Amino acid sequence: MTHDQMTLFAAPAAHAPMHALEATSPMPDTTDSQPATPALDDAPAAVRSDRLWQIDGWTARVIKNEDDDGWAVEMLKDGEAEPALVGPWTMGRDKKNPKPLDQAAFNTLVKTATEVLQRHAQQAHALLHKSLTVFALDAQWEVRLDITPDEYEPFATLSAFDAGGDEIAQVRVAPDFRLNTASATAWIVGGFARPGGAAAFDY
């Protein structure tokens, strides 16, 4: 092959467009590069030991029973200061150490503690929100008492609703106001005046 022929074959490569050169450029070697570090999970790692389980937002802890020589178990929900459940725990086969926690026992404890918290929530709601139905002025009324447990100035709101569900009157009362059929009826018959003499806010 002559020198001119070599020049003819080599010339096109010299004038090849830039994108063609970039497309044929060798890829960087990533053999030694490290994989990206996965984001850390904020959730705490699960703990499963004979006397301590921490998983799914609950902590089960086997402790010495203060009343006798036996053992007890407490269930604490994440974010709560006090345990939702404290109960006796079974002794192990050696009659000295407690029976180790396991998945079945933990599931049962979570179910029981959840039911306890639900009952407490229902009881707290019932204490703060009361209602009853009375008949006064030839009509049916629903009277509600809603207590606001403020640390410095707790108060309660007394409301009256007609048979159609419309709020007719509302007044602020003391948080220890006793709502019963007699007090509700007297409030309605008295023109929804605030107990103690002041007028109620009337819609």
mmCIF file of C-alpha atoms in Angstrom:
data_model
loop_
_atom_site.group_PDB
_atom_site.id
_atom_site.type_symbol
_atom_site.label_atom_id
_atom_site.label_comp_id
_atom_site.label_asym_id
_atom_site.label_seq_id
_atom_site.Cartn_x
_atom_site.Cartn_y
_atom_site.Cartn_z
ATOM 1 C CA MET A 1 0.000 0.000 0.000
ATOM 2 C CA THR A 2 1.393 3.391 -1.049
ATOM 3 C CA HIS A 3 1.716 6.370 1.200
ATOM 4 C CA ASP A 4 -1.133 8.125 -0.671
ATOM 5 C CA GLN A 5 -3.398 5.117 -0.183
ATOM 6 C CA MET A 6 -2.666 5.106 3.561
ATOM 7 C CA THR A 7 -3.546 8.784 3.675
ATOM 8 C CA LEU A 8 -6.872 8.152 1.941
ATOM 9 C CA PHE A 9 -7.842 5.491 4.472
ATOM 10 C CA ALA A 10 -6.758 7.548 7.483
ATOM 11 C CA ALA A 11 -8.374 10.846 6.506
ATOM 12 C CA PRO A 12 -12.034 10.025 7.348
ATOM 13 C CA ALA A 13 -11.151 9.225 10.945
ATOM 14 C CA ALA A 14 -9.381 12.512 11.326
ATOM 15 C CA HIS A 15 -12.489 14.398 10.226
ATOM 16 C CA ALA A 16 -15.057 12.265 12.090
ATOM 17 C CA PRO A 17 -17.648 14.308 14.004
ATOM 18 C CA MET A 18 -17.130 14.848 17.734
ATOM 19 C CA HIS A 19 -20.219 12.859 18.760
ATOM 20 C CA ALA A 20 -18.898 9.827 16.943
ATOM 21 C CA LEU A 21 -15.642 10.060 18.840
ATOM 22 C CA GLU A 22 -17.472 10.427 22.121
ATOM 23 C CA ALA A 23 -19.661 7.419 21.399
ATOM 24 C CA THR A 24 -16.641 5.239 20.771
ATOM 25 C CA SER A 25 -14.677 6.503 23.784
ATOM 26 C CA PRO A 26 -13.917 3.757 26.299
ATOM 27 C CA MET A 27 -16.131 3.700 29.415
ATOM 28 C CA PRO A 28 -14.386 4.501 32.701
ATOM 29 C CA ASP A 29 -13.350 1.503 34.731
ATOM 30 C CA THR A 30 -15.651 1.154 37.746
ATOM 31 C CA THR A 31 -14.376 -2.231 38.863
ATOM 32 C CA ASP A 32 -12.798 -0.824 42.014
ATOM 33 C CA SER A 33 -15.523 1.702 42.818
ATOM 34 C CA GLN A 34 -17.548 1.105 45.976
ATOM 35 C CA PRO A 35 -21.374 0.824 45.851
ATOM 36 C CA ALA A 36 -23.337 3.759 47.197
ATOM 37 C CA THR A 37 -23.964 3.540 50.916
ATOM 38 C CA PRO A 38 -27.697 2.977 51.538
ATOM 39 C CA ALA A 39 -29.539 5.516 53.627
ATOM 40 C CA LEU A 40 -29.676 4.599 57.277
ATOM 41 C CA ASP A 41 -33.070 3.531 58.538
ATOM 42 C CA ASP A 42 -34.301 5.727 61.345
ATOM 43 C CA ALA A 43 -36.268 2.844 62.863
ATOM 44 C CA PRO A 44 -34.491 1.200 65.816
ATOM 45 C CA ALA A 45 -33.141 -2.286 65.275
ATOM 46 C CA ALA A 46 -35.313 -5.092 66.575
ATOM 47 C CA VAL A 47 -34.204 -6.689 69.837
ATOM 48 C CA ARG A 48 -35.132 -10.262 70.707
ATOM 49 C CA SER A 49 -33.655 -11.718 73.860
ATOM 50 C CA ASP A 50 -34.915 -13.930 76.658
ATOM 51 C CA ARG A 51 -36.046 -10.994 78.813
ATOM 52 C CA LEU A 52 -36.315 -8.097 76.367
ATOM 53 C CA TRP A 53 -38.128 -7.692 73.056
ATOM 54 C CA GLN A 54 -38.260 -4.382 71.177
ATOM 55 C CA ILE A 55 -40.065 -4.483 67.855
ATOM 56 C CA ASP A 56 -43.016 -2.916 66.011
ATOM 57 C CA GLY A 57 -43.283 0.030 68.385
ATOM 58 C CA TRP A 58 -43.496 -2.064 71.561
ATOM 59 C CA THR A 59 -41.078 -3.083 74.299
ATOM 60 C CA ALA A 60 -41.682 -6.219 76.354
ATOM 61 C CA ARG A 61 -39.485 -6.504 79.430
ATOM 62 C CA VAL A 62 -39.400 -9.306 81.975
ATOM 63 C CA ILE A 63 -38.661 -7.925 85.440
ATOM 64 C CA LYS A 64 -38.572 -9.126 89.014
ATOM 65 C CA ASN A 65 -41.958 -9.074 90.675
ATOM 66 C CA GLU A 66 -41.746 -6.646 93.564
ATOM 67 C CA ASP A 67 -44.556 -8.388 95.455
ATOM 68 C CA ASP A 68 -42.987 -11.853 95.613
ATOM 69 C CA ASP A 69 -40.099 -13.973 94.355
ATOM 70 C CA GLY A 70 -41.675 -14.444 90.942
ATOM 71 C CA TRP A 71 -41.389 -12.526 87.701
ATOM 72 C CA ALA A 72 -43.499 -9.957 85.898
ATOM 73 C CA VAL A 73 -43.658 -8.578 82.365
ATOM 74 C CA GLU A 74 -44.299 -4.986 81.344
ATOM 75 C CA MET A 75 -45.388 -3.683 77.957
ATOM 76 C CA LEU A 76 -44.373 -0.163 76.964
ATOM 77 C CA LYS A 77 -45.526 1.523 73.787
ATOM 78 C CA ASP A 78 -42.988 3.747 72.042
ATOM 79 C CA GLY A 79 -43.419 7.382 73.056
ATOM 80 C CA GLU A 80 -45.275 6.595 76.297
ATOM 81 C CA ALA A 81 -43.811 7.303 79.720
ATOM 82 C CA GLU A 82 -45.703 4.579 81.600
ATOM 83 C CA PRO A 83 -46.212 0.913 80.665
ATOM 84 C CA ALA A 84 -49.575 0.039 79.189
ATOM 85 C CA LEU A 85 -49.554 -3.354 80.862
ATOM 86 C CA VAL A 86 -47.824 -5.011 83.814
ATOM 87 C CA GLY A 87 -48.662 -8.585 84.696
ATOM 88 C CA PRO A 88 -47.247 -11.795 86.172
ATOM 89 C CA TRP A 89 -44.837 -13.834 84.081
ATOM 90 C CA THR A 90 -44.340 -17.595 83.972
ATOM 91 C CA MET A 91 -41.416 -19.213 85.736
ATOM 92 C CA GLY A 92 -38.988 -21.223 83.638
ATOM 93 C CA ARG A 93 -38.401 -24.936 83.818
ATOM 94 C CA ASP A 94 -35.686 -24.499 86.416
ATOM 95 C CA LYS A 95 -38.268 -22.840 88.712
ATOM 96 C CA LYS A 96 -35.800 -20.026 89.264
ATOM 97 C CA ASN A 97 -35.438 -17.974 86.109
ATOM 98 C CA PRO A 98 -38.286 -16.560 84.011
ATOM 99 C CA LYS A 99 -39.561 -18.263 80.897
ATOM 100 C CA PRO A 100 -37.874 -16.721 77.825
ATOM 101 C CA LEU A 101 -39.929 -14.408 75.668
ATOM 102 C CA ASP A 102 -40.898 -15.730 72.253
ATOM 103 C CA GLN A 103 -42.902 -14.578 69.234
ATOM 104 C CA ALA A 104 -46.198 -16.112 70.339
ATOM 105 C CA ALA A 105 -45.968 -14.592 73.822
ATOM 106 C CA PHE A 106 -44.961 -11.212 72.396
ATOM 107 C CA ASN A 107 -47.923 -11.193 69.994
ATOM 108 C CA THR A 108 -50.311 -11.986 72.844
ATOM 109 C CA LEU A 109 -48.806 -9.244 75.017
ATOM 110 C CA VAL A 110 -49.111 -6.662 72.216
ATOM 111 C CA LYS A 111 -52.761 -7.602 71.665
ATOM 112 C CA THR A 112 -53.592 -7.359 75.363
ATOM 113 C CA ALA A 113 -51.718 -4.078 75.871
ATOM 114 C CA THR A 114 -53.409 -2.548 72.814
ATOM 115 C CA GLU A 115 -56.829 -3.454 74.191
ATOM 116 C CA VAL A 116 -55.899 -1.875 77.534
ATOM 117 C CA LEU A 117 -54.887 1.378 75.839
ATOM 118 C CA GLN A 118 -58.115 1.417 73.841
ATOM 119 C CA ARG A 119 -60.182 1.004 77.005
ATOM 120 C CA HIS A 120 -58.265 3.806 78.694
ATOM 121 C CA ALA A 121 -58.864 6.081 75.706
ATOM 122 C CA GLN A 122 -62.573 5.298 75.746
ATOM 123 C CA GLN A 123 -62.793 5.981 79.462
ATOM 124 C CA ALA A 124 -60.918 9.278 79.099
ATOM 125 C CA HIS A 125 -63.230 10.335 76.282
ATOM 126 C CA ALA A 126 -66.284 9.425 78.336
ATOM 127 C CA LEU A 127 -65.020 11.548 81.233
ATOM 128 C CA LEU A 128 -64.427 14.581 79.027
ATOM 129 C CA HIS A 129 -67.438 14.305 76.732
ATOM 130 C CA LYS A 130 -70.903 13.556 78.088
ATOM 131 C CA SER A 131 -74.323 13.821 76.488
ATOM 132 C CA LEU A 132 -77.922 12.975 77.302
ATOM 133 C CA THR A 133 -81.387 13.432 75.829
ATOM 134 C CA VAL A 134 -84.133 15.238 77.720
ATOM 135 C CA PHE A 135 -87.674 16.436 77.014
ATOM 136 C CA ALA A 136 -88.413 20.044 77.886
ATOM 137 C CA LEU A 137 -90.691 22.777 76.521
ATOM 138 C CA ASP A 138 -92.618 20.129 74.584
ATOM 139 C CA ALA A 139 -89.546 19.192 72.578
ATOM 140 C CA GLN A 140 -86.656 16.731 72.579
ATOM 141 C CA TRP A 141 -83.164 18.067 73.280
ATOM 142 C CA GLU A 142 -79.664 16.691 73.282
ATOM 143 C CA VAL A 143 -77.430 18.349 75.857
ATOM 144 C CA ARG A 144 -73.652 17.912 75.702
ATOM 145 C CA LEU A 145 -70.915 18.721 78.174
ATOM 146 C CA ASP A 146 -67.386 18.918 76.770
ATOM 147 C CA ILE A 147 -64.554 19.431 79.258
ATOM 148 C CA THR A 148 -61.295 21.119 78.232
ATOM 149 C CA PRO A 149 -58.591 19.920 80.671
ATOM 150 C CA ASP A 150 -56.292 22.957 80.635
ATOM 151 C CA GLU A 151 -53.441 22.896 83.144
ATOM 152 C CA TYR A 152 -54.146 26.427 84.408
ATOM 153 C CA GLU A 153 -57.745 27.248 83.496
ATOM 154 C CA PRO A 154 -59.805 24.125 82.787
ATOM 155 C CA PHE A 155 -63.374 24.740 81.690
ATOM 156 C CA ALA A 156 -66.369 23.005 80.164
ATOM 157 C CA THR A 157 -68.782 23.873 77.386
ATOM 158 C CA LEU A 158 -72.499 23.162 77.742
ATOM 159 C CA SER A 159 -74.396 22.892 74.459
ATOM 160 C CA ALA A 160 -78.029 22.284 73.530
ATOM 161 C CA PHE A 161 -79.184 20.745 70.232
ATOM 162 C CA ASP A 162 -82.750 20.503 68.974
ATOM 163 C CA ALA A 163 -84.372 17.406 67.471
ATOM 164 C CA GLY A 164 -82.975 18.312 64.044
ATOM 165 C CA GLY A 165 -79.391 18.359 65.307
ATOM 166 C CA ASP A 166 -78.975 22.152 65.177
ATOM 167 C CA GLU A 167 -77.040 23.799 68.002
ATOM 168 C CA ILE A 168 -79.402 26.226 69.747
ATOM 169 C CA ALA A 169 -77.302 27.442 72.666
ATOM 170 C CA GLN A 170 -73.809 27.176 74.061
ATOM 171 C CA VAL A 171 -72.360 28.401 77.335
ATOM 172 C CA ARG A 172 -69.131 27.989 79.256
ATOM 173 C CA VAL A 173 -69.452 26.376 82.683
ATOM 174 C CA ALA A 174 -67.163 25.088 85.408
ATOM 175 C CA PRO A 175 -65.299 21.856 84.569
ATOM 176 C CA ASP A 176 -66.972 20.132 87.523
ATOM 177 C CA PHE A 177 -70.478 20.971 86.303
ATOM 178 C CA ARG A 178 -72.750 17.995 86.953
ATOM 179 C CA LEU A 179 -74.718 17.099 83.852
ATOM 180 C CA ASN A 180 -77.832 15.076 84.561
ATOM 181 C CA THR A 181 -81.476 15.115 83.530
ATOM 182 C CA ALA A 182 -82.440 17.639 86.211
ATOM 183 C CA SER A 183 -79.622 20.120 85.473
ATOM 184 C CA ALA A 184 -80.081 19.844 81.689
ATOM 185 C CA THR A 185 -83.842 20.375 81.910
ATOM 186 C CA ALA A 186 -83.450 23.332 84.266
ATOM 187 C CA TRP A 187 -80.953 24.935 81.876
ATOM 188 C CA ILE A 188 -83.326 24.646 78.921
ATOM 189 C CA VAL A 189 -86.414 25.802 80.812
ATOM 190 C CA GLY A 190 -84.448 28.717 82.241
ATOM 191 C CA GLY A 191 -83.753 30.079 78.752
ATOM 192 C CA PHE A 192 -80.233 28.673 78.477
ATOM 193 C CA ALA A 193 -78.867 31.076 81.064
ATOM 194 C CA ARG A 194 -75.425 30.255 82.309
ATOM 195 C CA PRO A 195 -75.628 28.432 85.633
ATOM 196 C CA GLY A 196 -74.905 31.104 88.200
ATOM 197 C CA GLY A 197 -76.888 33.895 86.548
ATOM 198 C CA ALA A 198 -75.030 34.978 83.383
ATOM 199 C CA ALA A 199 -76.690 34.669 80.004
ATOM 200 C CA ALA A 200 -75.712 31.953 77.545
ATOM 201 C CA PHE A 201 -74.523 32.561 74.010
ATOM 202 C CA ASP A 202 -77.659 31.996 71.959
ATOM 203 C CA TYR A 203 -77.648 31.211 68.225
#
